[in-house]
Amino acid sequence: MTHAELNDAGICVNAAVHARLARFVAALLDENRSINLTATRDPDDAWALHVCDSLALLHPLARQPSGRLFDLGAGGGSPGIPLAIAREDVHVTLFDATRKKIAAQRRIAERLGLNNVTTLWGRAESSAHEAALREAFDVVVARAVAPLPVVMEYAAGFVRPGGTCWFFESCRALEETIAGAERAARRCALRLAETRSYTLPGGHGRRALVGYRKTRPLPKHLPRPPGVPKKTPL
Ligand code: SAH
């Protein structure tokens, strides 16, 4: 996408940021030739699905001062890397359970010269109990990681009380998805704060961001041991 096309898609960034985003798309597609990071092969699709979708968070994040952002299940680096490019004042931790993906993210971040990015390998259910990570982040984001009640249990361990979790969801049956996660949200000390829907360019349809505010510290037994949140969601 050209800089003008990106602006037309509602994402207003300066020319230097656009140029770096273009380098991210190239690096992602390069890495994707040797390791499976995304089903996307076409640059226009990568712009829509990895850049525009990730940067839908720029609007809500504009209200958030600089701080620490945790991308849970970052895969090929979305949404964390595009956000790190567009918000140099935010420190982004890319977290994933797959070592190969963490290695690919590190190569991409190095190739782009990003110094506000850390990569971290781990399983959410375990890492969320480590003192250095427990409730240590202002914002936690997760895209395409697990059904909402499951990813909530993962995310709530990392976000500080008063911080926000943003989950990328499909627009389809969003009300039902949110209602179905209400009990898990209460148990995870999360309160629905905001939903935002938006349209991706290139006919990629409508998507939604669902934001939850962490209301109090998470009970110590959460998240439950590896595999349990997925097997028996809260
Ligand atoms: N967010 C990226 C990748 C989605 S694929 C994108 O939208 O393109 C989901 C990723 O979540 C995978 O890379 C997987 O390894 C990671 N993941 C799933 N469960 C996890 C867990 N319990 N802890 C850490 N990472 C997890």
mmCIF file of C-alpha atoms and ligand atoms in Angstrom:
data_model
loop_
_atom_site.group_PDB
_atom_site.id
_atom_site.type_symbol
_atom_site.label_atom_id
_atom_site.label_comp_id
_atom_site.label_asym_id
_atom_site.label_seq_id
_atom_site.Cartn_x
_atom_site.Cartn_y
_atom_site.Cartn_z
ATOM 1 C CA MET A 1 0.000 0.000 0.000
ATOM 2 C CA THR A 2 1.195 3.474 -0.717
ATOM 3 C CA HIS A 3 1.275 6.112 1.995
ATOM 4 C CA ALA A 4 -1.836 7.741 0.454
ATOM 5 C CA GLU A 5 -3.702 4.418 0.359
ATOM 6 C CA LEU A 6 -2.873 3.802 4.003
ATOM 7 C CA ASN A 7 -4.193 7.249 4.915
ATOM 8 C CA ASP A 8 -7.339 6.561 2.865
ATOM 9 C CA ALA A 9 -7.822 3.368 4.875
ATOM 10 C CA GLY A 10 -8.051 5.603 7.961
ATOM 11 C CA ILE A 11 -4.544 5.007 9.245
ATOM 12 C CA CYS A 12 -2.751 8.295 9.541
ATOM 13 C CA VAL A 13 0.964 7.882 10.031
ATOM 14 C CA ASN A 14 3.901 9.892 8.723
ATOM 15 C CA ALA A 15 6.049 8.927 5.716
ATOM 16 C CA ALA A 16 8.883 7.496 7.837
ATOM 17 C CA VAL A 17 6.454 5.189 9.661
ATOM 18 C CA HIS A 18 4.879 4.141 6.355
ATOM 19 C CA ALA A 19 8.330 3.263 4.990
ATOM 20 C CA ARG A 20 9.093 1.128 8.043
ATOM 21 C CA LEU A 21 5.723 -0.615 7.777
ATOM 22 C CA ALA A 22 6.587 -1.457 4.159
ATOM 23 C CA ARG A 23 9.844 -2.995 5.402
ATOM 24 C CA PHE A 24 7.856 -5.002 7.947
ATOM 25 C CA VAL A 25 5.589 -6.387 5.198
ATOM 26 C CA ALA A 26 8.649 -7.364 3.131
ATOM 27 C CA ALA A 27 10.398 -8.956 6.123
ATOM 28 C CA LEU A 28 7.266 -10.873 7.166
ATOM 29 C CA LEU A 29 6.738 -12.279 3.667
ATOM 30 C CA ASP A 30 10.442 -13.193 3.441
ATOM 31 C CA GLU A 31 10.393 -15.055 6.761
ATOM 32 C CA ASN A 32 7.145 -16.700 5.758
ATOM 33 C CA ARG A 33 8.933 -18.448 2.901
ATOM 34 C CA SER A 34 10.897 -20.587 5.338
ATOM 35 C CA ILE A 35 8.643 -20.721 8.419
ATOM 36 C CA ASN A 36 4.870 -20.713 8.497
ATOM 37 C CA LEU A 37 3.931 -17.424 10.153
ATOM 38 C CA THR A 38 0.820 -16.494 8.181
ATOM 39 C CA ALA A 39 -1.373 -17.881 5.421
ATOM 40 C CA THR A 40 -0.956 -14.521 3.713
ATOM 41 C CA ARG A 41 1.351 -14.548 0.689
ATOM 42 C CA ASP A 42 0.233 -11.443 -1.166
ATOM 43 C CA PRO A 43 1.642 -8.016 -0.145
ATOM 44 C CA ASP A 44 -1.755 -6.264 -0.402
ATOM 45 C CA ASP A 45 -3.322 -8.897 1.829
ATOM 46 C CA ALA A 46 -0.425 -8.538 4.268
ATOM 47 C CA TRP A 47 -0.955 -4.777 4.411
ATOM 48 C CA ALA A 48 -4.662 -5.260 5.159
ATOM 49 C CA LEU A 49 -4.451 -8.205 7.559
ATOM 50 C CA HIS A 50 -1.200 -7.447 9.361
ATOM 51 C CA VAL A 51 -0.712 -3.684 9.140
ATOM 52 C CA CYS A 52 -4.211 -2.166 8.928
ATOM 53 C CA ASP A 53 -5.776 -4.642 11.333
ATOM 54 C CA SER A 54 -2.963 -4.175 13.884
ATOM 55 C CA LEU A 55 -3.071 -0.406 13.587
ATOM 56 C CA ALA A 56 -6.816 -0.273 14.248
ATOM 57 C CA LEU A 57 -5.520 -0.121 17.828
ATOM 58 C CA LEU A 58 -3.813 3.225 17.238
ATOM 59 C CA HIS A 59 -7.020 5.167 17.894
ATOM 60 C CA PRO A 60 -7.800 3.670 21.292
ATOM 61 C CA LEU A 61 -4.091 3.643 22.189
ATOM 62 C CA ALA A 62 -3.829 7.359 21.447
ATOM 63 C CA ARG A 63 -5.563 7.939 24.783
ATOM 64 C CA GLN A 64 -3.018 5.732 26.488
ATOM 65 C CA PRO A 65 0.240 7.311 27.550
ATOM 66 C CA SER A 66 3.501 5.605 26.685
ATOM 67 C CA GLY A 67 4.032 2.423 28.592
ATOM 68 C CA ARG A 68 4.494 -1.323 28.302
ATOM 69 C CA LEU A 69 2.458 -3.362 25.862
ATOM 70 C CA PHE A 70 2.362 -7.170 25.830
ATOM 71 C CA ASP A 71 1.434 -8.961 22.575
ATOM 72 C CA LEU A 72 0.191 -12.362 23.730
ATOM 73 C CA GLY A 73 0.590 -15.017 21.021
ATOM 74 C CA ALA A 74 2.297 -12.619 18.629
ATOM 75 C CA GLY A 75 2.956 -15.272 15.951
ATOM 76 C CA GLY A 76 4.604 -13.442 13.053
ATOM 77 C CA GLY A 77 4.600 -10.201 15.035
ATOM 78 C CA SER A 78 1.047 -8.891 14.619
ATOM 79 C CA PRO A 79 -0.228 -6.714 16.110
ATOM 80 C CA GLY A 80 2.918 -5.955 18.157
ATOM 81 C CA ILE A 81 5.453 -5.017 15.477
ATOM 82 C CA PRO A 82 3.249 -2.599 13.487
ATOM 83 C CA LEU A 83 2.283 -0.974 16.820
ATOM 84 C CA ALA A 84 5.939 -0.707 17.877
ATOM 85 C CA ILE A 85 6.703 0.972 14.539
ATOM 86 C CA ALA A 86 3.868 3.478 14.867
ATOM 87 C CA ARG A 87 4.352 4.125 18.623
ATOM 88 C CA GLU A 88 8.047 4.420 19.381
ATOM 89 C CA ASP A 89 7.179 5.658 22.870
ATOM 90 C CA VAL A 90 5.595 2.307 23.764
ATOM 91 C CA HIS A 91 7.739 -0.696 24.688
ATOM 92 C CA VAL A 92 6.353 -3.832 23.081
ATOM 93 C CA THR A 93 6.966 -7.370 24.378
ATOM 94 C CA LEU A 94 6.254 -10.027 21.737
ATOM 95 C CA PHE A 95 5.339 -13.243 23.507
ATOM 96 C CA ASP A 96 4.673 -16.664 22.015
ATOM 97 C CA ALA A 97 4.817 -20.345 22.928
ATOM 98 C CA THR A 98 6.547 -21.328 19.672
ATOM 99 C CA ARG A 99 10.320 -20.839 19.691
ATOM 100 C CA LYS A 100 10.612 -20.703 15.891
ATOM 101 C CA LYS A 101 8.158 -17.811 15.798
ATOM 102 C CA ILE A 102 10.015 -15.946 18.532
ATOM 103 C CA ALA A 103 13.249 -16.372 16.543
ATOM 104 C CA ALA A 104 11.537 -15.060 13.385
ATOM 105 C CA GLN A 105 10.111 -12.072 15.267
ATOM 106 C CA ARG A 106 13.571 -11.281 16.607
ATOM 107 C CA ARG A 107 15.078 -11.368 13.109
ATOM 108 C CA ILE A 108 12.301 -9.107 11.792
ATOM 109 C CA ALA A 109 12.724 -6.611 14.671
ATOM 110 C CA GLU A 110 16.508 -6.572 14.150
ATOM 111 C CA ARG A 111 16.178 -6.112 10.402
ATOM 112 C CA LEU A 112 13.939 -3.089 11.031
ATOM 113 C CA GLY A 113 16.215 -1.699 13.744
ATOM 114 C CA LEU A 114 13.407 -1.578 16.302
ATOM 115 C CA ASN A 115 14.770 -0.860 19.752
ATOM 116 C CA ASN A 116 11.424 -0.716 21.560
ATOM 117 C CA VAL A 117 10.734 -4.433 21.046
ATOM 118 C CA THR A 118 11.557 -7.411 23.295
ATOM 119 C CA THR A 119 10.832 -10.997 22.302
ATOM 120 C CA LEU A 120 9.945 -13.588 24.900
ATOM 121 C CA TRP A 121 9.238 -17.286 24.630
ATOM 122 C CA GLY A 122 6.794 -18.855 27.072
ATOM 123 C CA ARG A 123 3.457 -20.416 27.743
ATOM 124 C CA ALA A 124 0.941 -17.857 29.027
ATOM 125 C CA GLU A 125 -0.401 -20.084 31.802
ATOM 126 C CA SER A 126 3.109 -20.439 33.297
ATOM 127 C CA SER A 127 4.722 -17.107 32.441
ATOM 128 C CA ALA A 128 1.829 -15.153 33.984
ATOM 129 C CA HIS A 129 2.952 -16.474 37.387
ATOM 130 C CA GLU A 130 6.520 -15.137 37.033
ATOM 131 C CA ALA A 131 7.090 -12.150 39.295
ATOM 132 C CA ALA A 132 8.686 -10.034 36.546
ATOM 133 C CA LEU A 133 5.696 -10.505 34.240
ATOM 134 C CA ARG A 134 2.757 -10.776 36.662
ATOM 135 C CA GLU A 135 0.461 -7.750 36.248
ATOM 136 C CA ALA A 136 3.439 -5.884 34.788
ATOM 137 C CA PHE A 137 1.926 -4.423 31.617
ATOM 138 C CA ASP A 138 -0.246 -1.382 30.938
ATOM 139 C CA VAL A 139 -1.830 -2.945 27.861
ATOM 140 C CA VAL A 140 -2.198 -6.560 26.725
ATOM 141 C CA VAL A 141 -3.285 -7.291 23.152
ATOM 142 C CA ALA A 142 -4.131 -10.644 21.576
ATOM 143 C CA ARG A 143 -5.229 -11.564 18.084
ATOM 144 C CA ALA A 144 -6.356 -15.011 16.913
ATOM 145 C CA VAL A 145 -4.954 -16.813 19.975
ATOM 146 C CA ALA A 146 -7.945 -18.596 21.562
ATOM 147 C CA PRO A 147 -11.689 -18.146 22.173
ATOM 148 C CA LEU A 148 -12.430 -15.035 24.249
ATOM 149 C CA PRO A 149 -12.971 -16.702 27.676
ATOM 150 C CA VAL A 150 -9.691 -18.613 27.226
ATOM 151 C CA VAL A 151 -7.541 -15.721 26.060
ATOM 152 C CA MET A 152 -8.965 -13.591 28.894
ATOM 153 C CA GLU A 153 -7.581 -16.005 31.461
ATOM 154 C CA TYR A 154 -4.171 -15.845 29.730
ATOM 155 C CA ALA A 155 -4.163 -12.053 29.402
ATOM 156 C CA ALA A 156 -5.441 -11.110 32.857
ATOM 157 C CA GLY A 157 -2.243 -12.439 34.444
ATOM 158 C CA PHE A 158 -0.096 -9.930 32.575
ATOM 159 C CA VAL A 159 -2.129 -6.702 32.700
ATOM 160 C CA ARG A 160 -1.850 -4.435 35.730
ATOM 161 C CA PRO A 161 -4.955 -3.383 37.679
ATOM 162 C CA GLY A 162 -6.228 -0.272 35.903
ATOM 163 C CA GLY A 163 -4.667 -1.431 32.623
ATOM 164 C CA THR A 164 -6.501 -2.601 29.524
ATOM 165 C CA CYS A 165 -6.742 -5.784 27.463
ATOM 166 C CA TRP A 166 -7.681 -5.502 23.801
ATOM 167 C CA PHE A 167 -8.903 -8.560 21.941
ATOM 168 C CA PHE A 168 -9.298 -8.710 18.163
ATOM 169 C CA GLU A 169 -12.576 -10.371 17.269
ATOM 170 C CA SER A 170 -14.756 -11.004 14.270
ATOM 171 C CA CYS A 171 -17.748 -8.681 13.946
ATOM 172 C CA ARG A 172 -19.977 -11.676 13.402
ATOM 173 C CA ALA A 173 -22.103 -12.455 16.470
ATOM 174 C CA LEU A 174 -19.989 -10.069 18.532
ATOM 175 C CA GLU A 175 -22.735 -9.470 21.102
ATOM 176 C CA GLU A 176 -23.050 -13.214 21.689
ATOM 177 C CA THR A 177 -19.264 -13.602 21.902
ATOM 178 C CA ILE A 178 -19.097 -10.875 24.536
ATOM 179 C CA ALA A 179 -22.085 -12.234 26.467
ATOM 180 C CA GLY A 180 -20.552 -15.721 26.379
ATOM 181 C CA ALA A 181 -17.359 -14.375 27.955
ATOM 182 C CA GLU A 182 -19.054 -12.359 30.700
ATOM 183 C CA ARG A 183 -18.573 -14.923 33.453
ATOM 184 C CA ALA A 184 -14.896 -15.430 32.541
ATOM 185 C CA ALA A 185 -14.405 -11.651 32.491
ATOM 186 C CA ARG A 186 -15.793 -11.312 36.033
ATOM 187 C CA ARG A 187 -13.540 -14.083 37.326
ATOM 188 C CA CYS A 188 -10.533 -12.509 35.608
ATOM 189 C CA ALA A 189 -11.223 -9.074 37.124
ATOM 190 C CA LEU A 190 -11.963 -7.647 33.678
ATOM 191 C CA ARG A 191 -14.809 -5.241 32.927
ATOM 192 C CA LEU A 192 -15.955 -4.479 29.387
ATOM 193 C CA ALA A 193 -14.849 -0.930 28.635
ATOM 194 C CA GLU A 194 -15.261 -0.393 24.893
ATOM 195 C CA THR A 195 -15.897 -2.078 21.562
ATOM 196 C CA ARG A 196 -14.785 -0.599 18.251
ATOM 197 C CA SER A 197 -15.603 -1.974 14.837
ATOM 198 C CA TYR A 198 -13.779 -1.055 11.659
ATOM 199 C CA THR A 199 -13.518 -2.078 8.008
ATOM 200 C CA LEU A 200 -10.347 -3.524 6.526
ATOM 201 C CA PRO A 201 -9.333 -2.446 3.008
ATOM 202 C CA GLY A 202 -9.294 -4.824 0.039
ATOM 203 C CA GLY A 203 -12.621 -6.481 0.840
ATOM 204 C CA HIS A 204 -11.270 -8.098 3.999
ATOM 205 C CA GLY A 205 -14.457 -7.219 5.828
ATOM 206 C CA ARG A 206 -15.340 -5.812 9.196
ATOM 207 C CA ARG A 207 -13.526 -6.594 12.416
ATOM 208 C CA ALA A 208 -13.866 -5.524 16.013
ATOM 209 C CA LEU A 209 -11.678 -4.654 18.949
ATOM 210 C CA VAL A 210 -13.021 -5.425 22.385
ATOM 211 C CA GLY A 211 -11.415 -3.615 25.308
ATOM 212 C CA TYR A 212 -11.579 -4.713 28.952
ATOM 213 C CA ARG A 213 -10.377 -2.772 31.962
ATOM 214 C CA LYS A 214 -8.666 -4.729 34.752
ATOM 215 C CA THR A 215 -10.537 -3.771 37.880
ATOM 216 C CA ARG A 216 -8.478 -5.386 40.671
ATOM 217 C CA PRO A 217 -5.576 -7.817 41.162
ATOM 218 C CA LEU A 218 -6.118 -11.273 39.687
ATOM 219 C CA PRO A 219 -6.715 -14.118 42.198
ATOM 220 C CA LYS A 220 -3.422 -15.952 42.686
ATOM 221 C CA HIS A 221 -4.652 -19.294 41.331
ATOM 222 C CA LEU A 222 -5.288 -17.762 37.879
ATOM 223 C CA PRO A 223 -4.374 -18.521 35.199
ATOM 224 C CA ARG A 224 -4.776 -22.235 35.852
ATOM 225 C CA PRO A 225 -2.034 -24.705 34.755
ATOM 226 C CA PRO A 226 -1.103 -25.156 31.066
ATOM 227 C CA GLY A 227 -3.933 -26.602 29.007
ATOM 228 C CA VAL A 228 -6.633 -26.174 31.660
ATOM 229 C CA PRO A 229 -8.032 -22.799 30.451
ATOM 230 C CA LYS A 230 -8.535 -24.208 26.963
ATOM 231 C CA LYS A 231 -9.966 -27.529 28.153
ATOM 232 C CA THR A 232 -12.382 -26.040 30.694
ATOM 233 C CA PRO A 233 -12.879 -22.317 30.046
ATOM 234 C CA LEU A 234 -13.933 -20.276 33.084
HETATM 235 N N1 SAH B 1 -1.270 -12.893 16.770
HETATM 236 C C1 SAH B 1 -0.755 -13.468 15.540
HETATM 237 C C2 SAH B 1 -0.625 -14.993 15.616
HETATM 238 C C3 SAH B 1 -1.901 -15.763 15.794
HETATM 239 S S1 SAH B 1 -1.623 -17.518 15.833
HETATM 240 C C4 SAH B 1 -1.613 -13.040 14.375
HETATM 241 O O1 SAH B 1 -2.731 -12.615 14.583
HETATM 242 O O2 SAH B 1 -1.152 -13.162 13.226
HETATM 243 C C5 SAH B 1 -1.751 -17.824 17.587
HETATM 244 C C6 SAH B 1 -0.411 -17.773 18.298
HETATM 245 O O3 SAH B 1 -0.665 -17.858 19.688
HETATM 246 C C7 SAH B 1 0.494 -18.929 17.923
HETATM 247 O O4 SAH B 1 1.726 -18.438 17.443
HETATM 248 C C8 SAH B 1 0.644 -19.723 19.220
HETATM 249 O O5 SAH B 1 1.953 -20.246 19.403
HETATM 250 C C9 SAH B 1 0.318 -18.675 20.290
HETATM 251 N N2 SAH B 1 -0.282 -19.242 21.503
HETATM 252 C C10 SAH B 1 -1.403 -19.985 21.593
HETATM 253 N N3 SAH B 1 -1.630 -20.348 22.880
HETATM 254 C C11 SAH B 1 -0.615 -19.814 23.616
HETATM 255 C C12 SAH B 1 -0.280 -19.840 25.014
HETATM 256 N N4 SAH B 1 -1.034 -20.506 25.888
HETATM 257 N N5 SAH B 1 0.822 -19.183 25.416
HETATM 258 C C13 SAH B 1 1.600 -18.519 24.522
HETATM 259 N N6 SAH B 1 1.330 -18.457 23.194
HETATM 260 C C14 SAH B 1 0.240 -19.090 22.745
#
